[in-house]
Structures are given as structure tokens and as C-alpha cells.
Amino acid sequence: MARIVLLVAGLLLGTGVFAQSGGLTAEIIDGRASALPIAVVPFGFEGSGTPPEFNAGEIVRADLARSGQFRTLPKDSIVEFPTRQSEVKFGTWRLLKQDWLVVGRMVGAGDGSLRVEWELLDVASQSMKANGTISGQRTGIRDIAHQVADAIYEKVLGVRGAFWTRIAYITATGNAPNLQYALMVADSDGYNPQVVVRSRESLLSPTWSPDGRKLAYVSFESGNSSIYVQDLATGSRQVVSNSRGINSAPSFSPDGNRLALSLSRSGNPEIYVMDLGSRQLTQITRHFAIDTEPTWAPDGQSLYFTSDRSGKPQIYQVSPAGGEPTRVTFGGQYNASPSVVDAKGIKLAMVQGSGNVYRIAVLDRTTNQSNLVSPGSQDEAPSFAPNGSMLLYAASEGSRGVLYAVSADGRVRQRLGLAEGDVREPSWGPFRQR
């Protein structure tokens, strides 16, 4: 039976996954031979008070390494520890075959505040290419460091970095029938996991509002699937859809004013758009097939969704005002779970299946060529980073579920797995504003 039908069956039955609620850990699986050599020296500490718990330079190094675009010099290969350009002996870094060098310092004050100053140096020209200062509290050192890494990434590559972002995912603890589910939010590298909501019943399909302040998700706590929208700052939440039958797959519009969702209120699952202010529903699709997993194009002019109206699950495109959908995917027997990152829908991630093997693929709409970016056999739920450079997905490894982040070209992967148990349903959040 088609996997899309199993997805809907899972919603009806409230099935979930086993997991632990500890922090995530990152492990680089593959590397890129053409990655840019860069040395990030551990940042020095100056000023009053005690050094922060984490060294900003080491966080920056880890961020750049996991992007796959940089080949960072291992810490044990760093033989000199300058904190500013005037202390740098460029000959040393040329011998180490580094193209770029990052130095910096953390300047503390007795009131708990911290100032991080950094410099990006071109080893060949012995010149400074960028520098900056970011201030905050010692307790926010990881946030500061991620912003430094974003600035370096953008300066070198010309693309906005996405290290200072967050991810959402679902876990469950314990054993049936005493499972406890949790909707979690963590930094993009898996640190600082926070529980958003716990439930004795299944939680599914977290999705971010475009300002990163809210999450929409599916909960079975009332006995049937219902869609909630929760404010992350206040913890307040509202039920936005609990109609008879299936309420599933919420997706915020780019302006945050509407929610696309899949409802079976008319019999079989169809795509609807809800105005969040008035709660008015507009039915978008009308077909006897299963229509589900809507996602917005970033310009708000299109919805992509999964449907088996052609006999097997494929991805379709439709106007959020309604109309006749057009088929997007033709290669392969099974294409589902679309994730779109660019306004024109040129880069589209999906689950691509053949037989009992399901892998993550990225479709280039300009060439209609798709590239498999995951090597597993039961991979699911792709979610692009907001800059399109990487995407998250869930995978099964034996009896254990893990998350992976993979570059959009599939050349670099990292595992973000729990120490024990499983984690599922990843969703990469939007860019954050200072």
C-alpha cells in the first residue's frame, strides 16, 4: 500500500516514535575535498570576571566545519594562538596551507556582559577581509558565536549563514502504553534543547511561523487529531482546527497570516487554507484522492502538496486561491513531503521512493533533474535551512531514529542523534533577527 496512505493511517492511529529527551550531538559523516581551508584560533579572554562556559572560537570552528563548505584546521594542529591581526605570523599559517584565518577575543565585564571581537584574515594577502563586534551576556555565548560564524560564512561565500537558527523535532520517552511525547526546540547544532509541550498522546508535524515566534503542530491529546498554534515566548496556545476526521500537516504562509492544512472534513483529505485572524477556511483541492503535506513557496504565490491522484504519490503545485493543480514530479514511483526554499520553487526537496527504499532527493526545477542526497532506506521529513545550503531529515538506523543534516548537493552529512532512543519530524526554523 502506498506510503502516503500509511502516513494518513498514522495520523488516525496516533502512532509515534521512541526517544530520549537529552541534547543532540553532531558527527560529521562525509567531507568535501574542495572545501576551503580555514583555521579558527580559540578566542582569548580579556577583561574582568570569569571566562564564559564555551569558547566562541571553538563554536565558530564547529559551525563552519559542519557546513561542508570549509575544511577547518583541527585544534591540535594549531600551534600559535593570536587574538588579533597584529599578533599573527602569516608564515606559520601558509606552512599549514590555510587560506583563511579567524582570530578573536572575548572581553568580559563584571556585570555578566560579554563582548566578542573577531577578525577574518586572508593568509595569502596578509590582509583583513572582515571584522566585527557582537555584545551580549555570558550565558548567551553560543548565540553570539553562531552570529560570528554567520558573518564569516556570508563574507567568504556571499550567502547568508544559517547557524544562528533553531530546529524543532518530536521525541517520545518510555515504553508503550506509557509513552510520553515532547515537542522540542534546539539550536541548529542541537545545543540548548527546550521542551515546548509534553503529551501522553502523539505529537506530529511541527512547523515554524515565519517570524520564528510560534509553532503549529498536530496533537492527539483530545482523542482526535487537532492542530494547535503555540507561542514560544509565552507558552500560550490555541486550537485552530479540530474538525471531524483528520486535521493534519499545518504550514504557515510566508506572511504568517494563513495556515495551509490537510482536512478530511468532506470525506477524504483535501488541502485547505485558513485565515488565522477570522479562522475562515478556503478549500483548495477537490479530488477523491488523498491530498496532504501542503507547503508554501516563499513568495506565497504557490502551494506544493502530495497527492496520489495519478495512482501513486507525487508532488503537485496549486495557487493558494484554488484552481487546477499541476503535477511537478514525474521521475520515480513515489515523491512526497515537499520542502521548498526559493521563491520560484526551483529547489525542491522531497522523499523519493522505489520499492521499499525511501531516500531524500533534491529536484532542480530548471533541469527537472533530481539528486539523491541521503543513503538510507527509510529516510523522511526533509526540511531546508532558510538559506538553502543544507536540509534536515529523519532516518531509521536499526531500531533507532536519528536526524541528519545534509548539504543540498549531498556531499556532506552530519548526524544529529540522541544518546539513546529516537527523534523524528524535524523542522528547520527561519532566520532570527537580533
mmCIF file with all atom_site columns, N, CA, C and O in Angstrom, residues 316-334:
data_model
loop_
_atom_site.group_PDB
_atom_site.id
_atom_site.type_symbol
_atom_site.label_atom_id
_atom_site.label_alt_id
_atom_site.label_comp_id
_atom_site.label_asym_id
_atom_site.label_entity_id
_atom_site.label_seq_id
_atom_site.pdbx_PDB_ins_code
_atom_site.Cartn_x
_atom_site.Cartn_y
_atom_site.Cartn_z
_atom_site.occupancy
_atom_site.B_iso_or_equiv
_atom_site.pdbx_formal_charge
_atom_site.auth_seq_id
_atom_site.auth_comp_id
_atom_site.auth_asym_id
_atom_site.auth_atom_id
_atom_site.pdbx_PDB_model_num
ATOM 1  N N  . TYR A 1 316 ? 2.415  18.059 -6.363  1.00 0.00 ? 316 TYR A N  1
ATOM 2  C CA . TYR A 1 316 ? 1.644  18.952 -7.226  1.00 0.00 ? 316 TYR A CA 1
ATOM 3  C C  . TYR A 1 316 ? 1.789  20.394 -6.738  1.00 0.00 ? 316 TYR A C  1
ATOM 4  O O  . TYR A 1 316 ? 2.149  20.637 -5.589  1.00 0.00 ? 316 TYR A O  1
ATOM 5  N N  . GLN A 1 317 ? 1.464  21.315 -7.622  1.00 0.00 ? 317 GLN A N  1
ATOM 6  C CA . GLN A 1 317 ? 1.519  22.739 -7.324  1.00 0.00 ? 317 GLN A CA 1
ATOM 7  C C  . GLN A 1 317 ? 0.159  23.358 -7.620  1.00 0.00 ? 317 GLN A C  1
ATOM 8  O O  . GLN A 1 317 ? -0.481 23.029 -8.624  1.00 0.00 ? 317 GLN A O  1
ATOM 9  N N  . VAL A 1 318 ? -0.289 24.268 -6.735  1.00 0.00 ? 318 VAL A N  1
ATOM 10 C CA . VAL A 1 318 ? -1.583 24.897 -6.920  1.00 0.00 ? 318 VAL A CA 1
ATOM 11 C C  . VAL A 1 318 ? -1.535 26.304 -6.345  1.00 0.00 ? 318 VAL A C  1
ATOM 12 O O  . VAL A 1 318 ? -0.746 26.593 -5.440  1.00 0.00 ? 318 VAL A O  1
ATOM 13 N N  . SER A 1 319 ? -2.364 27.180 -6.859  1.00 0.00 ? 319 SER A N  1
ATOM 14 C CA . SER A 1 319 ? -2.486 28.523 -6.302  1.00 0.00 ? 319 SER A CA 1
ATOM 15 C C  . SER A 1 319 ? -3.192 28.452 -4.952  1.00 0.00 ? 319 SER A C  1
ATOM 16 O O  . SER A 1 319 ? -4.129 27.667 -4.775  1.00 0.00 ? 319 SER A O  1
ATOM 17 N N  . PRO A 1 320 ? -2.790 29.268 -3.965  1.00 0.00 ? 320 PRO A N  1
ATOM 18 C CA . PRO A 1 320 ? -3.496 29.279 -2.673  1.00 0.00 ? 320 PRO A CA 1
ATOM 19 C C  . PRO A 1 320 ? -4.906 29.849 -2.782  1.00 0.00 ? 320 PRO A C  1
ATOM 20 O O  . PRO A 1 320 ? -5.662 29.791 -1.808  1.00 0.00 ? 320 PRO A O  1
ATOM 21 N N  . ALA A 1 321 ? -5.262 30.351 -3.949  1.00 0.00 ? 321 ALA A N  1
ATOM 22 C CA . ALA A 1 321 ? -6.636 30.783 -4.179  1.00 0.00 ? 321 ALA A CA 1
ATOM 23 C C  . ALA A 1 321 ? -7.482 29.669 -4.775  1.00 0.00 ? 321 ALA A C  1
ATOM 24 O O  . ALA A 1 321 ? -8.698 29.821 -4.941  1.00 0.00 ? 321 ALA A O  1
ATOM 25 N N  . GLY A 1 322 ? -6.844 28.545 -5.086  1.00 0.00 ? 322 GLY A N  1
ATOM 26 C CA . GLY A 1 322 ? -7.550 27.425 -5.682  1.00 0.00 ? 322 GLY A CA 1
ATOM 27 C C  . GLY A 1 322 ? -7.251 27.314 -7.171  1.00 0.00 ? 322 GLY A C  1
ATOM 28 O O  . GLY A 1 322 ? -6.398 28.012 -7.714  1.00 0.00 ? 322 GLY A O  1
ATOM 29 N N  . GLY A 1 323 ? -7.945 26.431 -7.841  1.00 0.00 ? 323 GLY A N  1
ATOM 30 C CA . GLY A 1 323 ? -7.703 26.201 -9.257  1.00 0.00 ? 323 GLY A CA 1
ATOM 31 C C  . GLY A 1 323 ? -7.228 24.782 -9.497  1.00 0.00 ? 323 GLY A C  1
ATOM 32 O O  . GLY A 1 323 ? -7.148 23.959 -8.577  1.00 0.00 ? 323 GLY A O  1
ATOM 33 N N  . GLU A 1 324 ? -6.887 24.495 -10.747 1.00 0.00 ? 324 GLU A N  1
ATOM 34 C CA . GLU A 1 324 ? -6.466 23.155 -11.113 1.00 0.00 ? 324 GLU A CA 1
ATOM 35 C C  . GLU A 1 324 ? -4.990 22.954 -10.782 1.00 0.00 ? 324 GLU A C  1
ATOM 36 O O  . GLU A 1 324 ? -4.134 23.697 -11.271 1.00 0.00 ? 324 GLU A O  1
ATOM 37 N N  . PRO A 1 325 ? -4.644 21.956 -9.959  1.00 0.00 ? 325 PRO A N  1
ATOM 38 C CA . PRO A 1 325 ? -3.233 21.706 -9.640  1.00 0.00 ? 325 PRO A CA 1
ATOM 39 C C  . PRO A 1 325 ? -2.478 21.195 -10.870 1.00 0.00 ? 325 PRO A C  1
ATOM 40 O O  . PRO A 1 325 ? -3.039 20.572 -11.761 1.00 0.00 ? 325 PRO A O  1
ATOM 41 N N  . THR A 1 326 ? -1.179 21.462 -10.902 1.00 0.00 ? 326 THR A N  1
ATOM 42 C CA . THR A 1 326 ? -0.299 20.926 -11.932 1.00 0.00 ? 326 THR A CA 1
ATOM 43 C C  . THR A 1 326 ? 0.713  19.997 -11.277 1.00 0.00 ? 326 THR A C  1
ATOM 44 O O  . THR A 1 326 ? 1.204  20.266 -10.168 1.00 0.00 ? 326 THR A O  1
ATOM 45 N N  . ARG A 1 327 ? 1.026  18.932 -11.950 1.00 0.00 ? 327 ARG A N  1
ATOM 46 C CA . ARG A 1 327 ? 1.970  17.953 -11.415 1.00 0.00 ? 327 ARG A CA 1
ATOM 47 C C  . ARG A 1 327 ? 3.399  18.468 -11.571 1.00 0.00 ? 327 ARG A C  1
ATOM 48 O O  . ARG A 1 327 ? 3.775  19.004 -12.614 1.00 0.00 ? 327 ARG A O  1
ATOM 49 N N  . VAL A 1 328 ? 4.202  18.299 -10.522 1.00 0.00 ? 328 VAL A N  1
ATOM 50 C CA . VAL A 1 328 ? 5.575  18.800 -10.505 1.00 0.00 ? 328 VAL A CA 1
ATOM 51 C C  . VAL A 1 328 ? 6.581  17.677 -10.715 1.00 0.00 ? 328 VAL A C  1
ATOM 52 O O  . VAL A 1 328 ? 7.569  17.845 -11.430 1.00 0.00 ? 328 VAL A O  1
ATOM 53 N N  . THR A 1 329 ? 6.376  16.531 -10.079 1.00 0.00 ? 329 THR A N  1
ATOM 54 C CA . THR A 1 329 ? 7.351  15.435 -10.131 1.00 0.00 ? 329 THR A CA 1
ATOM 55 C C  . THR A 1 329 ? 6.866  14.330 -11.057 1.00 0.00 ? 329 THR A C  1
ATOM 56 O O  . THR A 1 329 ? 5.692  13.950 -11.037 1.00 0.00 ? 329 THR A O  1
ATOM 57 N N  . PHE A 1 330 ? 7.807  13.804 -11.857 1.00 0.00 ? 330 PHE A N  1
ATOM 58 C CA . PHE A 1 330 ? 7.495  12.723 -12.787 1.00 0.00 ? 330 PHE A CA 1
ATOM 59 C C  . PHE A 1 330 ? 8.502  11.584 -12.690 1.00 0.00 ? 330 PHE A C  1
ATOM 60 O O  . PHE A 1 330 ? 8.218  10.470 -13.110 1.00 0.00 ? 330 PHE A O  1
ATOM 61 N N  . GLY A 1 331 ? 9.686  11.857 -12.169 1.00 0.00 ? 331 GLY A N  1
ATOM 62 C CA . GLY A 1 331 ? 10.696 10.821 -12.055 1.00 0.00 ? 331 GLY A CA 1
ATOM 63 C C  . GLY A 1 331 ? 10.481 9.969  -10.823 1.00 0.00 ? 331 GLY A C  1
ATOM 64 O O  . GLY A 1 331 ? 10.326 10.482 -9.708  1.00 0.00 ? 331 GLY A O  1
ATOM 65 N N  . GLY A 1 332 ? 10.458 8.646  -10.979 1.00 0.00 ? 332 GLY A N  1
ATOM 66 C CA . GLY A 1 332 ? 10.304 7.759  -9.841  1.00 0.00 ? 332 GLY A CA 1
ATOM 67 C C  . GLY A 1 332 ? 8.862  7.413  -9.559  1.00 0.00 ? 332 GLY A C  1
ATOM 68 O O  . GLY A 1 332 ? 7.925  8.084  -9.996  1.00 0.00 ? 332 GLY A O  1
ATOM 69 N N  . GLN A 1 333 ? 8.687  6.340  -8.786  1.00 0.00 ? 333 GLN A N  1
ATOM 70 C CA . GLN A 1 333 ? 7.362  5.836  -8.463  1.00 0.00 ? 333 GLN A CA 1
ATOM 71 C C  . GLN A 1 333 ? 6.690  6.602  -7.327  1.00 0.00 ? 333 GLN A C  1
ATOM 72 O O  . GLN A 1 333 ? 5.468  6.592  -7.211  1.00 0.00 ? 333 GLN A O  1
ATOM 73 N N  . TYR A 1 334 ? 7.485  7.265  -6.508  1.00 0.00 ? 334 TYR A N  1
ATOM 74 C CA . TYR A 1 334 ? 6.958  7.868  -5.282  1.00 0.00 ? 334 TYR A CA 1
ATOM 75 C C  . TYR A 1 334 ? 7.731  9.144  -4.990  1.00 0.00 ? 334 TYR A C  1
ATOM 76 O O  . TYR A 1 334 ? 8.958  9.145  -4.889  1.00 0.00 ? 334 TYR A O  1
#
